[in-house]
mmCIF file of C-alpha atoms in Angstrom:
data_model
loop_
_atom_site.group_PDB
_atom_site.id
_atom_site.type_symbol
_atom_site.label_atom_id
_atom_site.label_comp_id
_atom_site.label_asym_id
_atom_site.label_seq_id
_atom_site.Cartn_x
_atom_site.Cartn_y
_atom_site.Cartn_z
ATOM 1 C CA MET A 1 20.435 -75.483 53.524
ATOM 2 C CA LYS A 2 19.893 -76.206 50.692
ATOM 3 C CA GLY A 3 22.170 -78.964 48.428
ATOM 4 C CA ARG A 4 24.350 -78.558 45.832
ATOM 5 C CA SER A 5 22.274 -79.529 43.055
ATOM 6 C CA GLU A 6 19.338 -77.278 44.152
ATOM 7 C CA ILE A 7 21.876 -73.597 44.155
ATOM 8 C CA THR A 8 23.623 -74.981 40.744
ATOM 9 C CA ASN A 9 20.478 -74.837 38.486
ATOM 10 C CA GLY A 10 18.419 -72.717 41.034
ATOM 11 C CA PHE A 11 15.222 -74.973 40.975
ATOM 12 C CA PRO A 12 15.316 -77.062 43.811
ATOM 13 C CA GLY A 13 14.495 -80.557 43.706
ATOM 14 C CA LYS A 14 16.180 -81.104 40.818
ATOM 15 C CA GLY A 15 19.878 -81.928 40.163
ATOM 16 C CA LEU A 16 22.927 -81.931 37.785
ATOM 17 C CA SER A 17 21.992 -85.259 36.603
ATOM 18 C CA ASP A 18 18.243 -85.019 35.963
ATOM 19 C CA ARG A 19 18.915 -82.885 32.815
ATOM 20 C CA SER A 20 21.878 -81.951 30.159
ATOM 21 C CA PRO A 21 23.283 -78.479 30.168
ATOM 22 C CA ASP A 22 21.878 -77.695 26.826
ATOM 23 C CA GLU A 23 18.240 -78.671 27.706
ATOM 24 C CA GLY A 24 17.982 -76.152 30.841
ATOM 25 C CA LEU A 25 19.655 -73.274 28.410
ATOM 26 C CA ILE A 26 16.622 -74.094 25.815
ATOM 27 C CA GLU A 27 14.386 -74.658 28.445
ATOM 28 C CA ASP A 28 15.092 -71.008 29.887
ATOM 29 C CA LEU A 29 15.162 -69.446 26.766
ATOM 30 C CA ALA A 30 11.432 -70.656 25.654
ATOM 31 C CA LEU A 31 10.468 -69.080 29.214
ATOM 32 C CA GLU A 32 12.297 -66.070 28.664
ATOM 33 C CA ASP A 33 10.662 -65.479 25.212
ATOM 34 C CA ARG A 34 7.663 -66.263 26.462
ATOM 35 C CA ALA A 35 7.795 -63.737 29.228
ATOM 36 C CA VAL A 36 9.078 -61.258 27.012
ATOM 37 C CA GLU A 37 6.437 -61.349 24.700
ATOM 38 C CA HIS A 38 3.527 -61.481 27.748
ATOM 39 C CA LEU A 39 5.481 -58.301 28.687
ATOM 40 C CA VAL A 40 6.062 -56.526 25.267
ATOM 41 C CA GLY A 41 2.065 -57.376 24.502
ATOM 42 C CA GLY A 42 1.028 -56.041 28.245
ATOM 43 C CA LEU A 43 3.576 -52.926 27.933
ATOM 44 C CA LEU A 44 2.012 -52.542 23.855
ATOM 45 C CA SER A 45 -1.593 -52.956 24.872
ATOM 46 C CA HIS A 46 -1.153 -49.993 27.463
ATOM 47 C CA TYR A 47 0.859 -47.911 25.527
ATOM 48 C CA LEU A 48 -0.209 -48.584 22.332
ATOM 49 C CA PRO A 49 -4.205 -46.974 22.068
ATOM 50 C CA ASP A 50 -3.041 -43.849 23.665
ATOM 51 C CA LEU A 51 -0.186 -43.582 21.401
ATOM 52 C CA GLN A 52 -2.353 -44.246 18.698
ATOM 53 C CA ARG A 53 -5.022 -41.532 19.975
ATOM 54 C CA SER A 54 -1.642 -39.239 19.776
ATOM 55 C CA LYS A 55 -0.363 -40.014 16.662
ATOM 56 C CA ARG A 56 -4.486 -39.188 15.001
ATOM 57 C CA ALA A 57 -4.212 -35.635 17.337
ATOM 58 C CA LEU A 58 -0.598 -35.049 15.943
ATOM 59 C CA GLN A 59 -2.051 -35.825 12.218
ATOM 60 C CA GLU A 60 -5.399 -33.603 12.712
ATOM 61 C CA LEU A 61 -3.118 -31.190 14.168
ATOM 62 C CA THR A 62 -0.616 -30.935 11.283
ATOM 63 C CA GLN A 63 -4.152 -31.132 9.013
ATOM 64 C CA ASN A 64 -5.294 -27.863 10.915
ATOM 65 C CA GLN A 65 -2.092 -26.515 11.226
ATOM 66 C CA VAL A 66 -2.048 -26.522 7.173
ATOM 67 C CA VAL A 67 -5.285 -24.818 6.736
ATOM 68 C CA LEU A 68 -4.375 -22.554 9.180
ATOM 69 C CA LEU A 69 -1.697 -21.354 7.463
ATOM 70 C CA ASP A 70 -3.408 -21.047 4.310
ATOM 71 C CA THR A 71 -6.091 -18.886 6.024
ATOM 72 C CA LEU A 72 -3.072 -16.902 7.936
ATOM 73 C CA GLU A 73 -1.640 -16.723 3.741
ATOM 74 C CA GLN A 74 -5.311 -15.497 2.800
ATOM 75 C CA GLU A 75 -5.394 -12.920 5.475
ATOM 76 C CA ILE A 76 -2.289 -11.626 4.880
ATOM 77 C CA SER A 77 -3.047 -11.065 1.441
ATOM 78 C CA LYS A 78 -6.234 -9.609 2.098
ATOM 79 C CA PHE A 79 -4.394 -6.735 4.192
ATOM 80 C CA LYS A 80 -2.279 -6.129 1.836
ATOM 81 C CA GLU A 81 -4.947 -5.293 -0.274
ATOM 82 C CA CYS A 82 -6.598 -2.750 2.163
ATOM 83 C CA HIS A 83 -3.323 -1.168 2.527
ATOM 84 C CA SER A 84 -3.110 -0.846 -0.855
ATOM 85 C CA MET A 85 -6.736 0.290 -1.661
ATOM 86 C CA LEU A 86 -6.221 2.772 1.589
ATOM 87 C CA ASP A 87 -3.098 4.319 -0.559
ATOM 88 C CA ILE A 88 -4.976 4.348 -3.985
ATOM 89 C CA ASN A 89 -7.668 5.950 -1.766
ATOM 90 C CA ALA A 90 -5.219 8.563 -0.282
ATOM 91 C CA LEU A 91 -3.743 8.680 -4.178
ATOM 92 C CA PHE A 92 -7.496 9.490 -5.084
ATOM 93 C CA THR A 93 -8.227 12.134 -2.482
ATOM 94 C CA GLU A 94 -5.223 13.782 -3.529
ATOM 95 C CA ALA A 95 -6.001 13.723 -7.065
ATOM 96 C CA LYS A 96 -8.961 16.130 -5.939
ATOM 97 C CA HIS A 97 -7.343 18.288 -3.952
ATOM 98 C CA TYR A 98 -4.694 18.726 -7.516
ATOM 99 C CA HIS A 99 -7.390 19.314 -9.604
ATOM 100 C CA ALA A 100 -9.153 21.565 -7.544
ATOM 101 C CA LYS A 101 -6.104 23.909 -6.954
ATOM 102 C CA LEU A 102 -6.253 23.709 -11.522
ATOM 103 C CA VAL A 103 -9.578 24.301 -11.666
ATOM 104 C CA THR A 104 -8.711 27.579 -9.255
ATOM 105 C CA ILE A 105 -5.719 28.476 -11.110
ATOM 106 C CA ARG A 106 -8.006 28.563 -13.932
ATOM 107 C CA LYS A 107 -10.662 30.316 -13.073
ATOM 108 C CA GLU A 108 -7.813 32.471 -11.898
ATOM 109 C CA MET A 109 -6.637 32.758 -15.125
ATOM 110 C CA LEU A 110 -9.397 33.302 -16.698
ATOM 111 C CA LEU A 111 -10.425 36.421 -14.725
ATOM 112 C CA LEU A 112 -7.088 37.877 -15.555
ATOM 113 C CA HIS A 113 -7.350 37.080 -19.099
ATOM 114 C CA GLU A 114 -10.505 38.910 -18.873
ATOM 115 C CA LYS A 115 -9.470 42.163 -16.670
ATOM 116 C CA THR A 116 -6.026 42.415 -19.188
ATOM 117 C CA SER A 117 -8.164 42.435 -22.187
ATOM 118 C CA LYS A 118 -10.492 45.166 -20.638
ATOM 119 C CA LEU A 119 -7.457 46.934 -19.624
ATOM 120 C CA LYS A 120 -5.938 46.862 -23.172
ATOM 121 C CA LYS A 121 -9.558 48.105 -24.168
ATOM 122 C CA ARG A 122 -9.304 50.704 -21.911
ATOM 123 C CA ALA A 123 -6.099 51.763 -22.743
ATOM 124 C CA LEU A 124 -6.196 51.785 -26.852
ATOM 125 C CA LYS A 125 -9.624 53.684 -25.670
ATOM 126 C CA LEU A 126 -7.023 56.077 -24.140
ATOM 127 C CA GLN A 127 -4.743 57.129 -26.578
ATOM 128 C CA GLN A 128 -7.028 57.215 -29.314
ATOM 129 C CA GLN A 129 -8.762 60.313 -27.063
ATOM 130 C CA ARG A 130 -5.499 61.318 -26.385
ATOM 131 C CA GLN A 131 -4.615 61.193 -29.926
ATOM 132 C CA LYS A 132 -8.106 63.020 -30.310
ATOM 133 C CA GLU A 133 -7.447 65.591 -28.382
ATOM 134 C CA GLU A 134 -4.048 66.420 -29.586
ATOM 135 C CA LEU A 135 -5.130 66.666 -32.914
ATOM 136 C CA GLU A 136 -8.439 69.209 -32.192
ATOM 137 C CA ARG A 137 -5.420 71.061 -29.916
ATOM 138 C CA GLU A 138 -3.151 70.983 -32.935
ATOM 139 C CA GLN A 139 -6.273 71.742 -35.113
ATOM 140 C CA GLN A 140 -7.292 74.741 -32.619
ATOM 141 C CA ARG A 141 -3.329 76.027 -32.560
ATOM 142 C CA GLU A 142 -3.490 76.367 -36.460
ATOM 143 C CA ARG A 143 -7.007 78.391 -36.489
ATOM 144 C CA GLU A 144 -5.725 80.651 -34.245
ATOM 145 C CA PHE A 145 -2.295 80.673 -36.347
ATOM 146 C CA GLU A 146 -4.674 81.455 -39.085
ATOM 147 C CA ARG A 147 -6.272 83.716 -37.319
ATOM 148 C CA GLU A 148 -3.759 85.631 -35.895
ATOM 149 C CA LYS A 149 -2.817 85.835 -39.678
ATOM 150 C CA GLN A 150 -5.785 87.764 -40.831
ATOM 151 C CA LEU A 151 -5.610 89.858 -38.266
ATOM 152 C CA THR A 152 -2.673 91.014 -38.758
ATOM 153 C CA ALA A 153 -2.238 94.817 -40.694
ATOM 154 C CA LYS A 154 -1.066 93.970 -43.729
ATOM 155 C CA PRO A 155 0.387 97.218 -45.638
ATOM 156 C CA ALA A 156 -0.994 98.322 -48.484
ATOM 157 C CA LYS A 157 0.472 98.143 -51.714
ATOM 158 C CA ARG A 158 0.776 101.423 -53.347
ATOM 159 C CA THR A 159 -0.097 101.424 -56.999
#
């Protein structure tokens, strides 16, 4: 079994009488500090390169994300422009359709105007012809009436 002095300070062969109580604490702290520094250095040397690579990769991803977002916005604006062009094309197609309808209606109106003008002229000619025929009939009646008048016997006058 170990002696009391070995158990008390934790180091075999050194007793309480060998050093002062503060002296052991300072040495222990210095050893602990060096051990902590070595552990931290080892830990950092082991994980730091991976962490730095991860940091660079994250920065690159962030930059790429910004570029991708800009590209996406440009593509969205192109899509909207293309969609509006389709709307404009549809409007032009509709305008052409209605223009063709207007041209057709105008042609029909011109044809109707020509027909009505011809009908008016024809109606005027027919009216003039009827009036002429009526006048000729009236004149014929008057001539017949005059002829009958002349054919009627008149009593002779006595002298």
